[in-house]
PDB file of C-alpha atoms in Angstrom:
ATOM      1  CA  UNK A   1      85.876  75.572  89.360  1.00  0.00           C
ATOM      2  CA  UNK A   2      89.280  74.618  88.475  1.00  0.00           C
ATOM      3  CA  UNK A   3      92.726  76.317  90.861  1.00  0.00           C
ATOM      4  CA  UNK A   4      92.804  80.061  90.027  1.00  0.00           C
ATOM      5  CA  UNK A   5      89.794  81.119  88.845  1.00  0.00           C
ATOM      6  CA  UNK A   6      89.171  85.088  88.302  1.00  0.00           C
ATOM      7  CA  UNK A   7      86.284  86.896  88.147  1.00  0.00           C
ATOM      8  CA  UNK A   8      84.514  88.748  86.162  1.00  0.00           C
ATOM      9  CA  UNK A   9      85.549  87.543  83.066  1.00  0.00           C
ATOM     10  CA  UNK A  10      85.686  91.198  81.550  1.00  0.00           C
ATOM     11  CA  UNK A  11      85.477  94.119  83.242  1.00  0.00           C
ATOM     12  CA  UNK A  12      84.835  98.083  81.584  1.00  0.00           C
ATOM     13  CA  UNK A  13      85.354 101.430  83.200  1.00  0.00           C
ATOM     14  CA  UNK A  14      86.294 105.121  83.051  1.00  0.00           C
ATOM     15  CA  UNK A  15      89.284 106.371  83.588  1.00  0.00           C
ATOM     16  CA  UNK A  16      89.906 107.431  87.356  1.00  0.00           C
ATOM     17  CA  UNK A  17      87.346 104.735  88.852  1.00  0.00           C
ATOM     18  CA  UNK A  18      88.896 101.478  90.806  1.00  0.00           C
ATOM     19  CA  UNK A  19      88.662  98.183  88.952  1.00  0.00           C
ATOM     20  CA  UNK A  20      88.391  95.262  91.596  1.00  0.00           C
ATOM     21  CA  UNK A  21      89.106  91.404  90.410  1.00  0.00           C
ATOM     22  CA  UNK A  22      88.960  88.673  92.239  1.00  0.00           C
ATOM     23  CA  UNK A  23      90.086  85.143  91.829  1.00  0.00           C
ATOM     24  CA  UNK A  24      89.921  81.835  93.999  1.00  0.00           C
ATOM     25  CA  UNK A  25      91.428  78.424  93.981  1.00  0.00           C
ATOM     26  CA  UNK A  26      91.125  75.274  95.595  1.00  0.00           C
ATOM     27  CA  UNK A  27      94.153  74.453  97.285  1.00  0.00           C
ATOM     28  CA  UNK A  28      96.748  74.860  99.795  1.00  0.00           C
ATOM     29  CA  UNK A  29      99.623  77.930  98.405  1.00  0.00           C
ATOM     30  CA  UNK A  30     102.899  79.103  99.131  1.00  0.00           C
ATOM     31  CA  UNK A  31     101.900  82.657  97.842  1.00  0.00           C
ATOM     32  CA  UNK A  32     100.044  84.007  95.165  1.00  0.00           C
ATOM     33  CA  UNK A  33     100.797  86.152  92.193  1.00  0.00           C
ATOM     34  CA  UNK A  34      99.110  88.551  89.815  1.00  0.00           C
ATOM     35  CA  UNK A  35     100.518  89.032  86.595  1.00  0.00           C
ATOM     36  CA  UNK A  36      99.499  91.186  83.886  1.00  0.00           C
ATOM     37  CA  UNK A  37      99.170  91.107  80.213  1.00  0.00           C
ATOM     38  CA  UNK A  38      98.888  93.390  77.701  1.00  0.00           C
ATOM     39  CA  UNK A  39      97.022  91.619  74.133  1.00  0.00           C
ATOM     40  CA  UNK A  40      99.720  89.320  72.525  1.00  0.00           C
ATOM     41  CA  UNK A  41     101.846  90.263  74.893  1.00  0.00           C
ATOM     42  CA  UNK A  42     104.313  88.781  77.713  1.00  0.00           C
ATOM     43  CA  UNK A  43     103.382  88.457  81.527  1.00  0.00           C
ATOM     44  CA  UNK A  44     104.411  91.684  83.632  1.00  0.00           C
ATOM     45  CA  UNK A  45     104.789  90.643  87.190  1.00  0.00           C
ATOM     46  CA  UNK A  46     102.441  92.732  89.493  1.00  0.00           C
ATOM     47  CA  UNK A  47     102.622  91.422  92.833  1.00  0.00           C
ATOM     48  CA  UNK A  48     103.149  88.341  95.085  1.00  0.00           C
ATOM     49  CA  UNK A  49     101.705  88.127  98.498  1.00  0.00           C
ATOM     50  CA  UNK A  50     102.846  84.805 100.812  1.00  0.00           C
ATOM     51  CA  UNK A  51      99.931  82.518 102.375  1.00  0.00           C
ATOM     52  CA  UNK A  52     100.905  84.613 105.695  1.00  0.00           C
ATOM     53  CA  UNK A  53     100.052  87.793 104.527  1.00  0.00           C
ATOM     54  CA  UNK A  54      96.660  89.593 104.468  1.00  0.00           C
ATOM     55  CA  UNK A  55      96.882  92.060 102.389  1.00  0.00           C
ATOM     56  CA  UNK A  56      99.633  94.091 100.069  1.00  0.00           C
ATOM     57  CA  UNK A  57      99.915  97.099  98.318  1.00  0.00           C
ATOM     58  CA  UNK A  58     102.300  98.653  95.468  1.00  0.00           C
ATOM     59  CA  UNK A  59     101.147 101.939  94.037  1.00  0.00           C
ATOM     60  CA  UNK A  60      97.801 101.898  93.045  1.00  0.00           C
ATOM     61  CA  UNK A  61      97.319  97.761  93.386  1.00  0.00           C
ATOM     62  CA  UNK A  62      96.051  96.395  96.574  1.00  0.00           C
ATOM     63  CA  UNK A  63      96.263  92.939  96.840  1.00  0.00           C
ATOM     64  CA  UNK A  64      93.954  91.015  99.550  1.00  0.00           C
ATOM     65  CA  UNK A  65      93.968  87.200 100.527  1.00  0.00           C
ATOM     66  CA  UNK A  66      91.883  85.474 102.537  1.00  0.00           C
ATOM     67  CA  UNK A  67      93.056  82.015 102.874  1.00  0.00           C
ATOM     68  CA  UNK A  68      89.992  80.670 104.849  1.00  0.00           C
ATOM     69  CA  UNK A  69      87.938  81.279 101.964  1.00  0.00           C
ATOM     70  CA  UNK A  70      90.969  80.594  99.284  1.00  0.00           C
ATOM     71  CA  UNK A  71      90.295  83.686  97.423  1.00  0.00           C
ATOM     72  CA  UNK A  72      92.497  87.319  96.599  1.00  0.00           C
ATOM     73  CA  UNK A  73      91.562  90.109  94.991  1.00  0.00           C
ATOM     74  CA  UNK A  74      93.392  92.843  92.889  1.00  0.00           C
ATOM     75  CA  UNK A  75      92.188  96.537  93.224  1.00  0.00           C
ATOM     76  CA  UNK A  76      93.183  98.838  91.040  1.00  0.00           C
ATOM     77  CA  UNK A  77      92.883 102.731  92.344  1.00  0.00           C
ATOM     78  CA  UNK A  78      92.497 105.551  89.574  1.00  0.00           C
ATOM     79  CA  UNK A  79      93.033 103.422  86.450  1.00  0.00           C
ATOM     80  CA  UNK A  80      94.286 104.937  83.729  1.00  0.00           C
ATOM     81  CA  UNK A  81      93.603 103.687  80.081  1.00  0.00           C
ATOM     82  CA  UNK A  82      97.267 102.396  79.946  1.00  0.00           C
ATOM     83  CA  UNK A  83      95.848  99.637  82.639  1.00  0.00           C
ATOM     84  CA  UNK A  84      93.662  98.313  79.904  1.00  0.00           C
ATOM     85  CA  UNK A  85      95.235  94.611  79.772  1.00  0.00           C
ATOM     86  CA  UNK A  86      93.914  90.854  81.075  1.00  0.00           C
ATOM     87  CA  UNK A  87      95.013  90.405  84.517  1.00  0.00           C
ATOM     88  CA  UNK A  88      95.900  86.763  86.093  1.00  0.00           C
ATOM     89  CA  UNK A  89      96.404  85.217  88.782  1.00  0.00           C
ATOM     90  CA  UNK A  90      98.613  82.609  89.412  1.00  0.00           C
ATOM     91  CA  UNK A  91      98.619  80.053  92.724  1.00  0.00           C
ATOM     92  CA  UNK A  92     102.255  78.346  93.568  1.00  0.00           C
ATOM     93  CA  UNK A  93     100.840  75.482  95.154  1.00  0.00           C
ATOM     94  CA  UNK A  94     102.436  73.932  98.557  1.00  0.00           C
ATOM     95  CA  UNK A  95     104.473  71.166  97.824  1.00  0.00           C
ATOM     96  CA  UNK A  96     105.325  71.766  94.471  1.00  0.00           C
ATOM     97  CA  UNK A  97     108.820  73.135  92.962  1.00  0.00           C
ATOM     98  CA  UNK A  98     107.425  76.280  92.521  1.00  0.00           C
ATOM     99  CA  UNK A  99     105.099  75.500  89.237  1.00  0.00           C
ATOM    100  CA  UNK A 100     102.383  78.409  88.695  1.00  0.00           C
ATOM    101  CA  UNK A 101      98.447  77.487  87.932  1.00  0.00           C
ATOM    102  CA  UNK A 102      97.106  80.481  86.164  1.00  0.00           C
ATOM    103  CA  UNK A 103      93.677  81.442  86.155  1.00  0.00           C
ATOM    104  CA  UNK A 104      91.968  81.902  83.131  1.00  0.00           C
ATOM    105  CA  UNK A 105      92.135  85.911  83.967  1.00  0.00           C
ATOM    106  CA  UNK A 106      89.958  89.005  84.037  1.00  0.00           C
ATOM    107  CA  UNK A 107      90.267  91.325  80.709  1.00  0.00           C
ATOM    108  CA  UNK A 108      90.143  95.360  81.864  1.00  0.00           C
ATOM    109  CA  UNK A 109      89.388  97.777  79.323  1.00  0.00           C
ATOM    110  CA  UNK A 110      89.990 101.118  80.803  1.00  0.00           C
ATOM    111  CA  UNK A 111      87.901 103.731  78.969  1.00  0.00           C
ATOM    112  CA  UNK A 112      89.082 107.515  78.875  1.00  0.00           C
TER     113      UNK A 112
ATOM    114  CA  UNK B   1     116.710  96.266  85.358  1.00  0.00           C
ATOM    115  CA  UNK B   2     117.612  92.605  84.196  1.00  0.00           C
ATOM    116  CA  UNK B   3     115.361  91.157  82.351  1.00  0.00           C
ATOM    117  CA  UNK B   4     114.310  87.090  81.074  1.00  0.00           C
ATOM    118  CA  UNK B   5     114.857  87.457  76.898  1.00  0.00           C
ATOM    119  CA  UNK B   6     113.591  84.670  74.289  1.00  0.00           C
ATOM    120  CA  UNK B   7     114.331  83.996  70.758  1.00  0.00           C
ATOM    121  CA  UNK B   8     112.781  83.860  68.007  1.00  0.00           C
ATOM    122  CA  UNK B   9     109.986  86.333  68.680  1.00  0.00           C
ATOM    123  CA  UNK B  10     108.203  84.254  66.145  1.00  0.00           C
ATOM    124  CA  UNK B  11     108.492  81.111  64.601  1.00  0.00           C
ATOM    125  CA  UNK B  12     106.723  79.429  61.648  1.00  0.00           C
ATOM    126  CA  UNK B  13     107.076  75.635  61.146  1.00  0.00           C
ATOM    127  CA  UNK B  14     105.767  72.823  59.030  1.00  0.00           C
ATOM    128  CA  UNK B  15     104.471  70.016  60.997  1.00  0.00           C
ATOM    129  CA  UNK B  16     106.719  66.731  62.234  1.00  0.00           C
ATOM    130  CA  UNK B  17     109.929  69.567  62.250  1.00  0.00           C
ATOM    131  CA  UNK B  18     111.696  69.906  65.316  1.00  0.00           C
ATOM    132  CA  UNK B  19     112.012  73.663  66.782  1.00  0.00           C
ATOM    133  CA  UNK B  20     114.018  74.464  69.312  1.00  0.00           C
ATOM    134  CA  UNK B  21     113.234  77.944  71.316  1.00  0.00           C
ATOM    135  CA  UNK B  22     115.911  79.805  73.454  1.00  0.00           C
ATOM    136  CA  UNK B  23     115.635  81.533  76.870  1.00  0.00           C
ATOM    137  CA  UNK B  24     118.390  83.810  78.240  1.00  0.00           C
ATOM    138  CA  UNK B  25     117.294  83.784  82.010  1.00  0.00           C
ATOM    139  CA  UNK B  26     118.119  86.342  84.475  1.00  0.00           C
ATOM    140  CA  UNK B  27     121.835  85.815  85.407  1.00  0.00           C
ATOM    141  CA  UNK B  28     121.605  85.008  89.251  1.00  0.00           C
ATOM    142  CA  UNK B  29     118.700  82.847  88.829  1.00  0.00           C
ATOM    143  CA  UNK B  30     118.531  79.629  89.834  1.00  0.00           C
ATOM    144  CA  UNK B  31     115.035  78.146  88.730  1.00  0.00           C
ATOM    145  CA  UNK B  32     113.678  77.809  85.379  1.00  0.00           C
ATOM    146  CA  UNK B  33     110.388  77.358  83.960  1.00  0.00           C
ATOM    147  CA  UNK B  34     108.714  77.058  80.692  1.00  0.00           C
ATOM    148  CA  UNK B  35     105.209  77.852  80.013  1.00  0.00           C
ATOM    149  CA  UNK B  36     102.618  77.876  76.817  1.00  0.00           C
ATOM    150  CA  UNK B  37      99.330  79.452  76.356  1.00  0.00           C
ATOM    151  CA  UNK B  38      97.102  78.455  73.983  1.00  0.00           C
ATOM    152  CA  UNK B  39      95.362  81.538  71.690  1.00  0.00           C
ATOM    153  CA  UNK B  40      92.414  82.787  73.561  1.00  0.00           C
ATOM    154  CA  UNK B  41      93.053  80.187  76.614  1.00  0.00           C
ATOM    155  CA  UNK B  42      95.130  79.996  79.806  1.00  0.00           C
ATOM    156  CA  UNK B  43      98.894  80.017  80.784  1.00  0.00           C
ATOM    157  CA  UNK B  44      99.817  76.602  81.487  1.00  0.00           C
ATOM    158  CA  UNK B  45     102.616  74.892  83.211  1.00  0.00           C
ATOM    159  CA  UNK B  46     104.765  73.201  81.004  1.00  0.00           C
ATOM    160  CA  UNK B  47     108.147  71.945  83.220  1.00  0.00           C
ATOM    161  CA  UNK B  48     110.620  73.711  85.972  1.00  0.00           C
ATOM    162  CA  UNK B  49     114.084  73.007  85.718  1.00  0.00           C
ATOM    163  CA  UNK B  50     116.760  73.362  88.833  1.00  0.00           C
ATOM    164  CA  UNK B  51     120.212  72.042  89.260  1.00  0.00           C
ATOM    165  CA  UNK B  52     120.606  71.114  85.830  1.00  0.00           C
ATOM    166  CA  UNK B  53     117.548  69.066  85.904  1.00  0.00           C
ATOM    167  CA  UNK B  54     113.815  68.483  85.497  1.00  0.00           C
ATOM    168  CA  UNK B  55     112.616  69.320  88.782  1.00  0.00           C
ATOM    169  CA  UNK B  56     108.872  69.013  87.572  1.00  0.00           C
ATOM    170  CA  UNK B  57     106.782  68.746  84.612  1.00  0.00           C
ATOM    171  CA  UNK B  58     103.172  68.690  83.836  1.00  0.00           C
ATOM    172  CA  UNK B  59     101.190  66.288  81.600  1.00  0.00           C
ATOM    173  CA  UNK B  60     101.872  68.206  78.271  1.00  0.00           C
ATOM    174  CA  UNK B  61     105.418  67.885  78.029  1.00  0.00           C
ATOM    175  CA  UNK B  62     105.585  64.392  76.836  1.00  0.00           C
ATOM    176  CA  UNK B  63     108.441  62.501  74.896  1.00  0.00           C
ATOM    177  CA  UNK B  64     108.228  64.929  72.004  1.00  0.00           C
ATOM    178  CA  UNK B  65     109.706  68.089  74.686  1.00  0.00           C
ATOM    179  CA  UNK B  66     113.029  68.355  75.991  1.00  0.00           C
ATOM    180  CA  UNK B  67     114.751  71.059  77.892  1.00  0.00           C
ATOM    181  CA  UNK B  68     118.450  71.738  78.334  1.00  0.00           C
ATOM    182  CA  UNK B  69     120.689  74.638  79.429  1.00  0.00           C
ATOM    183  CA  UNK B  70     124.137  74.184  77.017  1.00  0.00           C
ATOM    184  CA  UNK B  71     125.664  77.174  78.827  1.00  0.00           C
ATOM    185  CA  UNK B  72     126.017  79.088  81.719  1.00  0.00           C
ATOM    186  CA  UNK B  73     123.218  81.210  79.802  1.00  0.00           C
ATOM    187  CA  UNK B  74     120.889  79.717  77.707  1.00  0.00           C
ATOM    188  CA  UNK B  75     117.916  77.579  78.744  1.00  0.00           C
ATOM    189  CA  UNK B  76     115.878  75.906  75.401  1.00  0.00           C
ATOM    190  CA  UNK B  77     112.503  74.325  74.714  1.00  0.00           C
ATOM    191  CA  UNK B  78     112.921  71.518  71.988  1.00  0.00           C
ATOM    192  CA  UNK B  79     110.166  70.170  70.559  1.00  0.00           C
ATOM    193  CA  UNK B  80     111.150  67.077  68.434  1.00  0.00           C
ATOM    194  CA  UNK B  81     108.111  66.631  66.240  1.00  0.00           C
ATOM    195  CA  UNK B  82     105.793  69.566  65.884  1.00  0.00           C
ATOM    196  CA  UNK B  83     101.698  69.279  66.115  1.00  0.00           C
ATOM    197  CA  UNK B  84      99.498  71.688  65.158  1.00  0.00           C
ATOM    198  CA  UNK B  85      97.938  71.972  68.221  1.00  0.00           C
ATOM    199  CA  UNK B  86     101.651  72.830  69.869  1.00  0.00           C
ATOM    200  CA  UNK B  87     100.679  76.517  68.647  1.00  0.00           C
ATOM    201  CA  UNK B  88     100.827  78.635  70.839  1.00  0.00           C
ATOM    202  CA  UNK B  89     102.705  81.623  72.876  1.00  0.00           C
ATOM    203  CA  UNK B  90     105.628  79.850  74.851  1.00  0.00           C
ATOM    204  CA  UNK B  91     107.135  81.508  78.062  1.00  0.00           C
ATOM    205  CA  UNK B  92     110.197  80.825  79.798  1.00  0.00           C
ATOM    206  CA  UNK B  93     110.346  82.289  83.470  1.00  0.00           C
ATOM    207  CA  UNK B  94     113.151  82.529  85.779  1.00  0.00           C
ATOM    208  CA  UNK B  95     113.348  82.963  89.371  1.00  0.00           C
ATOM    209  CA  UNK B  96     115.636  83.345  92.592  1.00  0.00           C
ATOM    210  CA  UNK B  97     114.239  81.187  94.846  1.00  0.00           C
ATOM    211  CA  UNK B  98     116.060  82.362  97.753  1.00  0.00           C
ATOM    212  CA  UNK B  99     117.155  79.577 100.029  1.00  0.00           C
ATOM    213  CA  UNK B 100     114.734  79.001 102.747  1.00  0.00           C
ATOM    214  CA  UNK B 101     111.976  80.994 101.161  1.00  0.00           C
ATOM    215  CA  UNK B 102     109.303  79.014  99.782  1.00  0.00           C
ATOM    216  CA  UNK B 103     108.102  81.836  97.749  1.00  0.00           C
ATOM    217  CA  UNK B 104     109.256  82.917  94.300  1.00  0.00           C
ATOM    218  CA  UNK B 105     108.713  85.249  92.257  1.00  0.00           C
ATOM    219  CA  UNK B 106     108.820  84.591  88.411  1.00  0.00           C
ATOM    220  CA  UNK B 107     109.943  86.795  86.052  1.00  0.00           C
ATOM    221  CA  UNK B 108     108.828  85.990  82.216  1.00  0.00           C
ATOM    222  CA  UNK B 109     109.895  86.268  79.069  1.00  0.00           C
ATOM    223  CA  UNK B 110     107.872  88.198  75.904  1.00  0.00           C
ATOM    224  CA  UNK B 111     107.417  84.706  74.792  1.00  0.00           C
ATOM    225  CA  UNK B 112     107.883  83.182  71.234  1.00  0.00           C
ATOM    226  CA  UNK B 113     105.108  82.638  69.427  1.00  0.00           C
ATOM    227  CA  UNK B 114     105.038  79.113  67.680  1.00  0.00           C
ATOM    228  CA  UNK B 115     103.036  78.408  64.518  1.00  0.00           C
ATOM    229  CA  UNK B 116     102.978  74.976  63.296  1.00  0.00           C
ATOM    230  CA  UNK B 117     101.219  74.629  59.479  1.00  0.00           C
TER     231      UNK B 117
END
C-alpha cells in the first residue's frame, strides 16, 4: 500500500452513531494530519497530532496514533449529517520540508 | 480568523496557453505549498516554497511549472504550456512553521479549479 492509506473506502451511517477511519503509512513522520473535504470542495484542517503523541481530541474527533504499527485513526462521536464529507489523512514525512502525502481518503455519508 | 484565498475560483483554458493561478497566503506565514488533485483521485504534492525559494518539489512540477511570490502577498502557480491532463483542483497551503518545531500545520486554500480543452 502506498504512504497514507485510509480505510474503508466509504463509510454510511445514521445520524448520532460514531464513524471510525483509519489510515496507515509506511514511513517515519513528523506528525500527522486529517483534513476534511466537503465534494468539490477545499481541505478543512481537522487535526494534527506529532509522532510523540498518542492520542488527541477536539470536540467530537479523537485522533489515535500508534507509531509501532504506523497507523491513526479518526473517530467521529455523534455525527451529524453536516459531517457527510471525504476525510484524509495526510503524513509530513521526517526529513522533508514539510511536504504532505495524502491518502486517497475515506468518503462519510452521514444519514439523518 | 485569517484565512489562505486563491484566484480564479475557476479557470478554463485552451491547451499550450500559459495560466498563471494566485494565492494570498496567511500574512505571518512563512512556508508555502502548492498542491493538485486530480478529479476523483488524491491530493498530491506539487512544490513548498520558503525564503523566497523552492525548498522542495515533487516529480510533477517539471519545466512547464514555476512559482514566484512578486509581493509581500501573493504566491502564484504558472504553468507555461497547459496539458490536458494538468486538470485538476489546485491548492495552495500556507503554514507557520514555528522555529524549532518540526510540525506544521497547513492551512489551504478553496482551490482553483483548472480546465484545460
Amino acid at each position: 500500500s502506498q504512504q497514507g492509506e485510509e480505510d474503508p473506502q466509504a463509510l454510511s451511517i445514521q445520524e448520532g452513531e460514531n464513524a471510525t477511519m483509519n489510515c496507515s503509512y509506511k514511513t517515519s513522520i513528523n506528525n500527522l494530519q486529517w483534513y476534511r473535504q466537503n465534494s468539490g470542495r477545499g481541505l478543512v484542517h481537522l487535526i494534527l497530532i506529532r509522532s510523540n503523541e498518542r492520542e488527541k481530541h477536539s470536540g467530537r474527533l479523537r485522533v489515535t496514533l500508534d507509531t509501532s504499527k504506523k497507523s491513526s485513526s479518526l473517530l467521529i462521536t455523534a455525527s451529524r449529517a453536516a459531517d457527510t464529507a471525504s476525510y484524509f489523512c495526510a503524513t509530513d514525512v521526517s526529513g522533508g520540508y514539510n511536504k504532505l502525502i495524502f491518502g486517497a481518503g475515506t468518503r462519510l455519508a452521514v444519514h439523518p | 480568523e485569517p484565512e489562505v484565498t486563491q484566484t480564479p475560483s475557476h479557470q478554463v483554458t485552451q491547451m499550450g496557453q500559459e495560466v498563471i493561478l494566485r494565492c494570498v497566503p496567511i500574512s505571518n506565514h512563512l512556508y508555502f505549498y502548492w498542491y493538485r488533485q486530480i478529479l476523483g483521485q488524491k491530493v498530491e504534492f506539487l512544490v513548498s516554497f520558503y525564503n523566497n525559494e523552492i525548498s522542495e518539489k515533487s516529480e510533477i512540477f517539471d519545466d512547464q511549472f514555476s512559482v514566484e511570490r512578486p509581493d509581500g502577498s501573493n504566491f502564484t502557480l504558472k504553468i507555461r504550456s497547459t496539458k490536458l491532463e494538468d486538470s485538476a483542483m489546485y491548492f495552495c497551503a500556507s503554514s507557520p512553521r514555528l522555529q524549532g518545531d518540526f510540525s506544521n500545520e497547513q492551512f489551504f486554500g478553496p482551490g482553483t479549479r483548472l480546465t484545460v480543452l
